[in-house]
mmCIF file of C-alpha atoms and ligand atoms in Angstrom:
data_model
loop_
_atom_site.group_PDB
_atom_site.id
_atom_site.type_symbol
_atom_site.label_atom_id
_atom_site.label_comp_id
_atom_site.label_asym_id
_atom_site.label_seq_id
_atom_site.Cartn_x
_atom_site.Cartn_y
_atom_site.Cartn_z
ATOM 1 C CA MET A 1027 -102.067 260.470 138.442
ATOM 2 C CA SER A 1028 -104.706 258.616 140.738
ATOM 3 C CA VAL A 1029 -108.211 257.704 138.968
ATOM 4 C CA PRO A 1030 -110.657 259.705 139.792
ATOM 5 C CA PRO A 1031 -113.626 257.062 142.011
ATOM 6 C CA GLY A 1032 -116.629 255.860 139.327
ATOM 7 C CA LYS A 1033 -120.469 256.448 140.145
ATOM 8 C CA ILE A 1034 -122.056 254.869 142.007
ATOM 9 C CA LYS A 1035 -125.989 254.170 140.880
ATOM 10 C CA GLU A 1036 -129.420 252.055 141.963
ATOM 11 C CA VAL A 1037 -131.520 250.337 138.861
ATOM 12 C CA SER A 1038 -134.636 249.270 139.290
ATOM 13 C CA SER A 1039 -136.452 249.582 136.275
ATOM 14 C CA THR A 1040 -134.860 246.957 132.869
ATOM 15 C CA ALA A 1041 -135.418 249.761 130.766
ATOM 16 C CA ASN A 1042 -132.881 251.723 132.288
ATOM 17 C CA PRO A 1043 -130.256 253.028 129.222
ATOM 18 C CA LEU A 1044 -127.453 251.962 131.338
ATOM 19 C CA VAL A 1045 -128.683 248.543 131.849
ATOM 20 C CA LYS A 1046 -129.978 248.381 128.256
ATOM 21 C CA ALA A 1047 -126.175 248.470 127.248
ATOM 22 C CA ILE A 1048 -124.888 245.998 129.166
ATOM 23 C CA LYS A 1049 -127.499 243.664 128.702
ATOM 24 C CA GLY A 1050 -126.321 244.259 124.392
ATOM 25 C CA LEU A 1051 -123.303 242.616 126.030
ATOM 26 C CA VAL A 1052 -125.064 239.399 125.107
ATOM 27 C CA LEU A 1053 -123.986 240.732 120.806
ATOM 28 C CA LYS A 1054 -121.160 240.108 119.836
ATOM 29 C CA LYS A 1055 -121.373 243.498 117.692
ATOM 30 C CA ASN A 1056 -121.173 245.195 120.764
ATOM 31 C CA ARG A 1057 -118.518 243.547 122.629
ATOM 32 C CA ASP A 1058 -117.265 244.594 119.643
ATOM 33 C CA SER A 1059 -117.209 248.325 119.438
ATOM 34 C CA GLU A 1060 -117.644 248.594 123.678
ATOM 35 C CA GLY A 1061 -113.856 246.680 123.404
ATOM 36 C CA THR A 1062 -115.602 244.930 126.418
ATOM 37 C CA PHE A 1063 -117.555 242.002 127.584
ATOM 38 C CA LEU A 1064 -120.092 240.207 130.686
ATOM 39 C CA ALA A 1065 -118.659 238.129 133.159
ATOM 40 C CA GLU A 1066 -121.119 236.763 135.542
ATOM 41 C CA GLY A 1067 -120.450 235.273 139.816
ATOM 42 C CA GLN A 1068 -119.130 236.119 142.196
ATOM 43 C CA LYS A 1069 -115.459 234.298 141.634
ATOM 44 C CA LEU A 1070 -114.943 235.194 138.068
ATOM 45 C CA VAL A 1071 -115.977 238.829 139.513
ATOM 46 C CA THR A 1072 -113.129 238.062 141.738
ATOM 47 C CA ASP A 1073 -110.537 236.854 139.395
ATOM 48 C CA ALA A 1074 -110.857 239.773 136.702
ATOM 49 C CA ILE A 1075 -110.619 242.209 139.867
ATOM 50 C CA GLU A 1076 -107.480 239.904 140.924
ATOM 51 C CA ARG A 1077 -105.601 239.590 137.787
ATOM 52 C CA ASP A 1078 -105.624 243.873 137.030
ATOM 53 C CA TRP A 1079 -108.295 243.519 133.795
ATOM 54 C CA ALA A 1080 -110.600 247.204 134.040
ATOM 55 C CA VAL A 1081 -113.656 246.541 135.133
ATOM 56 C CA ARG A 1082 -116.054 249.626 133.656
ATOM 57 C CA THR A 1083 -119.385 248.722 135.801
ATOM 58 C CA LEU A 1084 -119.887 245.999 138.540
ATOM 59 C CA VAL A 1085 -123.591 245.276 138.935
ATOM 60 C CA HIS A 1086 -124.713 243.739 142.213
ATOM 61 C CA ALA A 1087 -127.903 242.841 143.741
ATOM 62 C CA LYS A 1088 -129.837 245.343 146.583
ATOM 63 C CA ASN A 1089 -130.105 242.250 147.928
ATOM 64 C CA ALA A 1090 -126.782 241.037 148.175
ATOM 65 C CA LEU A 1091 -126.308 243.589 151.056
ATOM 66 C CA HIS A 1092 -128.310 241.836 153.241
ATOM 67 C CA ASP A 1093 -127.859 238.600 152.575
ATOM 68 C CA ASP A 1094 -125.376 236.935 155.383
ATOM 69 C CA ARG A 1095 -123.623 235.110 152.315
ATOM 70 C CA HIS A 1096 -122.622 237.596 149.828
ATOM 71 C CA ARG A 1097 -122.643 241.175 152.145
ATOM 72 C CA ASP A 1098 -118.345 241.057 153.207
ATOM 73 C CA GLN A 1099 -117.287 240.087 149.386
ATOM 74 C CA VAL A 1100 -119.688 242.019 147.705
ATOM 75 C CA GLN A 1101 -119.180 245.085 148.905
ATOM 76 C CA ALA A 1102 -115.243 244.371 149.008
ATOM 77 C CA LEU A 1103 -115.366 243.968 145.263
ATOM 78 C CA ALA A 1104 -117.592 247.155 144.671
ATOM 79 C CA ALA A 1105 -115.594 249.732 146.461
ATOM 80 C CA THR A 1106 -112.483 247.945 144.685
ATOM 81 C CA VAL A 1107 -113.988 248.809 141.643
ATOM 82 C CA HIS A 1108 -115.429 252.039 142.423
ATOM 83 C CA ALA A 1109 -111.442 252.675 144.318
ATOM 84 C CA ARG A 1110 -110.006 252.165 140.448
ATOM 85 C CA GLY A 1111 -112.917 253.875 139.001
ATOM 86 C CA GLY A 1112 -115.737 251.786 137.351
ATOM 87 C CA ASN A 1113 -118.975 252.269 138.300
ATOM 88 C CA ILE A 1114 -121.166 250.319 140.545
ATOM 89 C CA LEU A 1115 -125.094 249.789 140.049
ATOM 90 C CA ILE A 1116 -126.915 248.294 142.600
ATOM 91 C CA VAL A 1117 -129.808 246.334 141.194
ATOM 92 C CA GLY A 1118 -133.563 244.536 141.611
ATOM 93 C CA ASP A 1119 -133.000 240.452 140.945
ATOM 94 C CA LYS A 1120 -135.589 241.373 138.323
ATOM 95 C CA VAL A 1121 -133.113 243.469 136.567
ATOM 96 C CA LEU A 1122 -130.570 241.195 137.110
ATOM 97 C CA THR A 1123 -132.464 237.969 135.785
ATOM 98 C CA SER A 1124 -132.972 240.435 132.796
ATOM 99 C CA ILE A 1125 -129.175 241.363 131.692
ATOM 100 C CA THR A 1126 -128.443 237.309 132.430
ATOM 101 C CA ARG A 1127 -131.728 235.582 131.037
ATOM 102 C CA ARG A 1128 -131.332 233.544 133.663
ATOM 103 C CA ASP A 1129 -133.783 232.732 136.085
ATOM 104 C CA ASN A 1130 -131.086 231.886 138.835
ATOM 105 C CA ALA A 1131 -128.747 235.380 138.448
ATOM 106 C CA GLN A 1132 -125.618 235.432 140.154
ATOM 107 C CA ALA A 1133 -125.352 238.330 142.708
ATOM 108 C CA VAL A 1134 -123.018 240.010 140.850
ATOM 109 C CA LEU A 1135 -121.132 239.829 137.665
ATOM 110 C CA ALA A 1136 -119.072 242.982 135.539
ATOM 111 C CA VAL A 1137 -118.480 244.558 132.518
ATOM 112 C CA VAL A 1138 -115.280 243.745 131.499
ATOM 113 C CA GLU A 1139 -112.571 245.653 128.934
ATOM 114 C CA GLN A 1140 -111.611 242.554 126.526
ATOM 115 C CA LYS A 1141 -107.408 242.087 126.891
ATOM 116 C CA THR A 1142 -105.628 239.946 124.283
ATOM 117 C CA MET A 1143 -102.049 239.464 123.832
ATOM 118 C CA PRO A 1144 -100.380 240.239 120.152
ATOM 119 C CA VAL A 1145 -98.588 237.065 119.188
ATOM 120 C CA GLY A 1146 -95.748 239.601 118.926
ATOM 121 C CA LYS A 1147 -95.393 239.281 122.616
ATOM 122 C CA ILE A 1148 -94.826 235.704 123.216
ATOM 123 C CA ASP A 1149 -91.916 234.780 124.236
ATOM 124 C CA PRO A 1150 -90.987 231.235 123.147
ATOM 125 C CA LYS A 1151 -88.594 229.375 126.681
ATOM 126 C CA SER A 1152 -87.121 226.143 127.301
ATOM 127 C CA GLY A 1153 -90.357 223.827 129.537
ATOM 128 C CA ASP A 1154 -93.333 226.500 127.620
ATOM 129 C CA CYS A 1155 -96.057 224.934 126.450
ATOM 130 C CA TRP A 1156 -98.776 226.599 124.242
ATOM 131 C CA LEU A 1157 -102.218 225.760 123.021
ATOM 132 C CA ALA A 1158 -102.816 226.450 120.060
ATOM 133 C CA LEU A 1159 -107.041 226.003 118.029
ATOM 134 C CA ASP A 1160 -107.393 226.343 115.042
ATOM 135 C CA ARG A 1161 -111.026 227.772 113.709
ATOM 136 C CA VAL A 1162 -112.923 226.646 117.401
ATOM 137 C CA ARG A 1163 -116.667 226.890 116.041
ATOM 138 C CA ASP A 1164 -117.771 225.928 119.774
ATOM 139 C CA PRO A 1165 -117.810 228.673 122.816
ATOM 140 C CA GLY A 1166 -117.989 225.233 125.149
ATOM 141 C CA ASN A 1167 -115.542 223.494 124.025
ATOM 142 C CA LEU A 1168 -113.095 226.956 123.467
ATOM 143 C CA GLY A 1169 -114.024 228.028 127.360
ATOM 144 C CA THR A 1170 -113.180 224.153 128.260
ATOM 145 C CA ALA A 1171 -109.941 224.200 126.455
ATOM 146 C CA ILE A 1172 -109.138 227.789 128.413
ATOM 147 C CA ARG A 1173 -109.562 225.990 131.685
ATOM 148 C CA THR A 1174 -107.517 223.080 130.521
ATOM 149 C CA ALA A 1175 -104.423 224.728 129.749
ATOM 150 C CA ASP A 1176 -104.941 227.005 132.914
ATOM 151 C CA ALA A 1177 -105.470 223.443 135.352
ATOM 152 C CA LEU A 1178 -102.486 221.849 133.014
ATOM 153 C CA GLY A 1179 -100.085 224.719 133.477
ATOM 154 C CA ALA A 1180 -99.804 226.318 129.774
ATOM 155 C CA LYS A 1181 -98.245 229.317 128.447
ATOM 156 C CA GLY A 1182 -101.262 230.527 127.200
ATOM 157 C CA VAL A 1183 -103.950 230.480 124.172
ATOM 158 C CA MET A 1184 -103.640 231.224 120.823
ATOM 159 C CA LEU A 1185 -106.997 231.144 118.658
ATOM 160 C CA VAL A 1186 -106.019 230.859 114.897
ATOM 161 C CA GLY A 1187 -108.016 231.592 112.299
ATOM 162 C CA GLU A 1188 -111.891 232.593 112.257
ATOM 163 C CA THR A 1189 -112.988 230.866 115.743
ATOM 164 C CA THR A 1190 -115.747 232.192 118.010
ATOM 165 C CA ASP A 1191 -116.101 234.845 120.657
ATOM 166 C CA PRO A 1192 -113.497 234.195 124.010
ATOM 167 C CA PHE A 1193 -115.879 236.739 125.429
ATOM 168 C CA GLY A 1194 -118.624 235.573 124.225
ATOM 169 C CA LEU A 1195 -120.952 234.531 127.525
ATOM 170 C CA GLU A 1196 -121.100 230.971 127.096
ATOM 171 C CA ALA A 1197 -117.176 231.241 126.949
ATOM 172 C CA VAL A 1198 -117.075 233.009 130.002
ATOM 173 C CA ARG A 1199 -119.011 230.631 131.373
ATOM 174 C CA ALA A 1200 -116.920 227.606 130.330
ATOM 175 C CA THR A 1201 -113.462 229.145 131.246
ATOM 176 C CA MET A 1202 -114.831 228.840 135.419
ATOM 177 C CA GLY A 1203 -112.212 232.818 135.383
ATOM 178 C CA SER A 1204 -109.280 230.730 133.375
ATOM 179 C CA LEU A 1205 -110.210 233.792 131.868
ATOM 180 C CA PHE A 1206 -107.894 235.459 133.303
ATOM 181 C CA HIS A 1207 -105.474 233.473 134.446
ATOM 182 C CA VAL A 1208 -104.074 232.740 131.052
ATOM 183 C CA PRO A 1209 -103.009 234.668 127.936
ATOM 184 C CA LEU A 1210 -105.055 235.128 124.904
ATOM 185 C CA VAL A 1211 -103.543 235.124 121.513
ATOM 186 C CA ARG A 1212 -105.122 235.678 118.417
ATOM 187 C CA ALA A 1213 -103.541 234.914 115.399
ATOM 188 C CA THR A 1214 -104.581 235.149 111.778
ATOM 189 C CA VAL A 1215 -103.118 232.551 109.238
ATOM 190 C CA PRO A 1216 -100.026 233.823 108.223
ATOM 191 C CA GLU A 1217 -99.119 235.153 111.356
ATOM 192 C CA PHE A 1218 -99.222 231.157 113.070
ATOM 193 C CA LEU A 1219 -96.810 230.566 109.757
ATOM 194 C CA LYS A 1220 -94.880 232.566 110.564
ATOM 195 C CA LEU A 1221 -94.689 232.582 114.981
ATOM 196 C CA ALA A 1222 -94.255 227.969 113.970
ATOM 197 C CA ASN A 1223 -91.622 229.077 111.100
ATOM 198 C CA GLN A 1224 -89.347 231.162 113.489
ATOM 199 C CA TRP A 1225 -90.083 228.529 116.132
ATOM 200 C CA PRO A 1226 -87.586 228.012 118.669
ATOM 201 C CA GLY A 1227 -89.497 224.334 119.673
ATOM 202 C CA GLN A 1228 -91.347 222.020 118.878
ATOM 203 C CA ILE A 1229 -95.072 222.082 117.609
ATOM 204 C CA VAL A 1230 -96.693 219.080 118.082
ATOM 205 C CA GLY A 1231 -101.030 218.627 115.393
ATOM 206 C CA THR A 1232 -103.639 216.901 116.855
ATOM 207 C CA HIS A 1233 -105.084 214.479 113.676
ATOM 208 C CA LEU A 1234 -106.948 211.350 113.605
ATOM 209 C CA ARG A 1235 -104.399 209.911 110.774
ATOM 210 C CA GLY A 1236 -100.858 211.666 112.414
ATOM 211 C CA ALA A 1237 -97.906 209.228 112.757
ATOM 212 C CA MET A 1238 -97.237 209.012 115.692
ATOM 213 C CA ASP A 1239 -99.178 207.940 119.521
ATOM 214 C CA HIS A 1240 -99.663 211.184 120.814
ATOM 215 C CA ARG A 1241 -97.795 209.299 123.778
ATOM 216 C CA THR A 1242 -94.390 208.282 121.817
ATOM 217 C CA ILE A 1243 -93.745 212.463 122.019
ATOM 218 C CA ASP A 1244 -90.666 213.737 123.642
ATOM 219 C CA TYR A 1245 -92.229 216.963 124.724
ATOM 220 C CA SER A 1246 -89.804 217.919 127.738
ATOM 221 C CA SER A 1247 -87.089 220.847 127.369
ATOM 222 C CA LYS A 1248 -88.266 222.722 123.961
ATOM 223 C CA PRO A 1249 -90.749 225.665 124.444
ATOM 224 C CA GLN A 1250 -94.120 223.117 122.743
ATOM 225 C CA ILE A 1251 -97.510 224.255 120.680
ATOM 226 C CA ILE A 1252 -100.356 221.932 120.746
ATOM 227 C CA LEU A 1253 -102.439 222.733 118.072
ATOM 228 C CA MET A 1254 -105.548 221.186 117.710
ATOM 229 C CA GLY A 1255 -107.889 221.414 115.104
ATOM 230 C CA ASN A 1256 -111.293 222.402 113.938
ATOM 231 C CA GLU A 1257 -114.425 220.231 114.891
ATOM 232 C CA GLN A 1258 -115.703 219.901 111.787
ATOM 233 C CA GLN A 1259 -113.201 219.616 109.037
ATOM 234 C CA GLY A 1260 -109.839 219.245 112.022
ATOM 235 C CA LEU A 1261 -106.531 219.873 111.261
ATOM 236 C CA THR A 1262 -105.878 222.471 107.303
ATOM 237 C CA GLU A 1263 -102.656 221.163 105.813
ATOM 238 C CA GLU A 1264 -101.952 224.726 105.023
ATOM 239 C CA LEU A 1265 -101.592 224.009 109.146
ATOM 240 C CA SER A 1266 -100.588 220.993 109.532
ATOM 241 C CA GLY A 1267 -97.345 221.324 106.609
ATOM 242 C CA ALA A 1268 -96.224 223.985 109.968
ATOM 243 C CA CYS A 1269 -96.112 221.177 112.803
ATOM 244 C CA HIS A 1270 -92.806 219.090 113.295
ATOM 245 C CA LYS A 1271 -94.524 216.255 114.159
ATOM 246 C CA LEU A 1272 -99.293 215.031 113.478
ATOM 247 C CA ALA A 1273 -99.694 212.925 116.703
ATOM 248 C CA ARG A 1274 -102.571 210.352 116.836
ATOM 249 C CA ILE A 1275 -104.565 209.786 120.077
ATOM 250 C CA SER A 1276 -105.445 206.357 120.347
ATOM 251 C CA MET A 1277 -108.809 204.915 120.391
ATOM 252 C CA ASP A 1278 -110.278 201.538 120.591
ATOM 253 C CA GLY A 1279 -114.389 202.029 119.856
ATOM 254 C CA ALA A 1280 -116.566 203.009 117.356
ATOM 255 C CA ALA A 1281 -116.447 206.861 117.697
ATOM 256 C CA ASP A 1282 -113.981 208.095 114.816
ATOM 257 C CA SER A 1283 -113.695 210.870 116.538
ATOM 258 C CA LEU A 1284 -112.595 212.082 120.815
ATOM 259 C CA ASN A 1285 -114.140 215.873 121.270
ATOM 260 C CA LEU A 1286 -111.878 218.178 120.818
ATOM 261 C CA ALA A 1287 -111.721 220.025 124.526
ATOM 262 C CA VAL A 1288 -111.559 216.088 125.869
ATOM 263 C CA ALA A 1289 -108.302 215.416 122.888
ATOM 264 C CA THR A 1290 -106.785 218.726 124.326
ATOM 265 C CA GLY A 1291 -107.029 217.284 128.116
ATOM 266 C CA ILE A 1292 -105.272 214.453 126.990
ATOM 267 C CA MET A 1293 -102.472 216.164 124.811
ATOM 268 C CA LEU A 1294 -101.580 218.586 127.840
ATOM 269 C CA PHE A 1295 -101.689 216.066 129.424
ATOM 270 C CA GLU A 1296 -99.363 214.135 128.009
ATOM 271 C CA ALA A 1297 -97.157 217.228 127.385
ATOM 272 C CA ARG A 1298 -96.948 218.846 130.534
ATOM 273 C CA ARG A 1299 -96.377 215.058 132.013
ATOM 274 C CA HIS A 1300 -92.836 215.893 133.381
ATOM 275 C CA ALA A 1301 -93.555 219.014 134.997
ATOM 276 C CA LEU A 1302 -96.287 218.307 136.365
ATOM 277 C CA SER A 1303 -94.915 215.230 138.499
ATOM 278 C CA GLU A 1304 -92.371 217.437 139.802
ATOM 279 C CA THR A 1305 -95.519 219.913 141.578
HETATM 280 C C1 LIG B 299 -114.093 216.353 116.618
HETATM 281 S S1 LIG B 299 -112.312 217.001 116.344
HETATM 282 C C2 LIG B 299 -112.544 216.641 114.324
HETATM 283 C C3 LIG B 299 -112.997 215.873 112.856
HETATM 284 C C4 LIG B 299 -113.024 215.469 112.053
HETATM 285 N N1 LIG B 299 -113.524 215.442 111.747
HETATM 286 C C5 LIG B 299 -111.665 215.207 111.077
HETATM 287 O O1 LIG B 299 -111.746 215.020 110.308
HETATM 288 O O2 LIG B 299 -110.331 215.427 111.920
HETATM 289 C C6 LIG B 299 -111.505 218.207 116.756
HETATM 290 C C7 LIG B 299 -109.877 217.961 116.603
HETATM 291 O O3 LIG B 299 -109.958 216.930 118.074
HETATM 292 C C8 LIG B 299 -108.381 216.065 118.070
HETATM 293 N N2 LIG B 299 -109.082 215.216 118.126
HETATM 294 C C9 LIG B 299 -109.925 214.163 118.161
HETATM 295 N N3 LIG B 299 -110.050 212.932 117.999
HETATM 296 C C10 LIG B 299 -107.994 213.270 118.428
HETATM 297 C C11 LIG B 299 -107.645 211.729 118.356
HETATM 298 N N4 LIG B 299 -107.933 210.486 118.478
HETATM 299 N N5 LIG B 299 -106.346 212.031 117.338
HETATM 300 C C12 LIG B 299 -106.029 212.781 117.275
HETATM 301 N N6 LIG B 299 -106.589 214.447 117.602
HETATM 302 C C13 LIG B 299 -107.462 213.683 117.244
HETATM 303 C C14 LIG B 299 -107.908 217.156 116.794
HETATM 304 O O4 LIG B 299 -107.766 218.378 117.069
HETATM 305 C C15 LIG B 299 -109.205 217.377 115.747
HETATM 306 O O5 LIG B 299 -108.267 218.216 114.802
#
């Protein structure tokens, strides 16, 4: 059965109930209860649609239809969303600015359904590399780590324990669209430990007191998990204990550690070096 196309509505007031509901998605409790989140800008909305994420509502500026830079693309996005059963909201600049709380609001944004992959669906294969993040707190770090995992060809990102919301505005912005390209898995610590126990390959934890220089580890062939620690506390003892190796990234200055997202980039680059050199 085909999905009936959604509604098309023009709204000019920031007090409109539909607009208020969309604005409410800046709060985690509303995102959780609705199961949706906001993706801002043509690039992110296009990525969401192309990757078949369900777009409940596409919001676009009325002005975009009179602007040569945006018109064709916005109309194409709106047509696809509408044909798939999503709603279209055409709004004034004031309404757009009020939703994103930015002066220079993007011409288009979307309310997208959240999607994560269950831990049980992970099917490790030789050559795969997964990134796991222990209790990541900072949304910018999380978004940047997801973007980095995507860029360096990781199979997906596991969020272990209580983390910042990957569907929050700041995290989504920092992914630059990569959120729609790499599977995201949420795991409790016991779920991760169970996975680690059955993992057919290697788990490399990263630790300031790791016993191995990260460049000396062999990451080829077997499926890998690169496990990164929390920004304040590093990896817990329990998670460190589940790792086959603990890697240290050499440092030479006064800083006592690297930023989490930077350390993630260095580790993933090293772990994927053999695969990247073939591309
Ligand atoms: C900001 S650091 C955590 C610092 C924390 N105070 C600690 O004692 O671990 C965040 C994470 O980045 C990674 N990291 C940062 N610098 C690192 C280094 N030089 N070697 C290995 N991992 C590092 C680790 O995963 C660490 O848990």
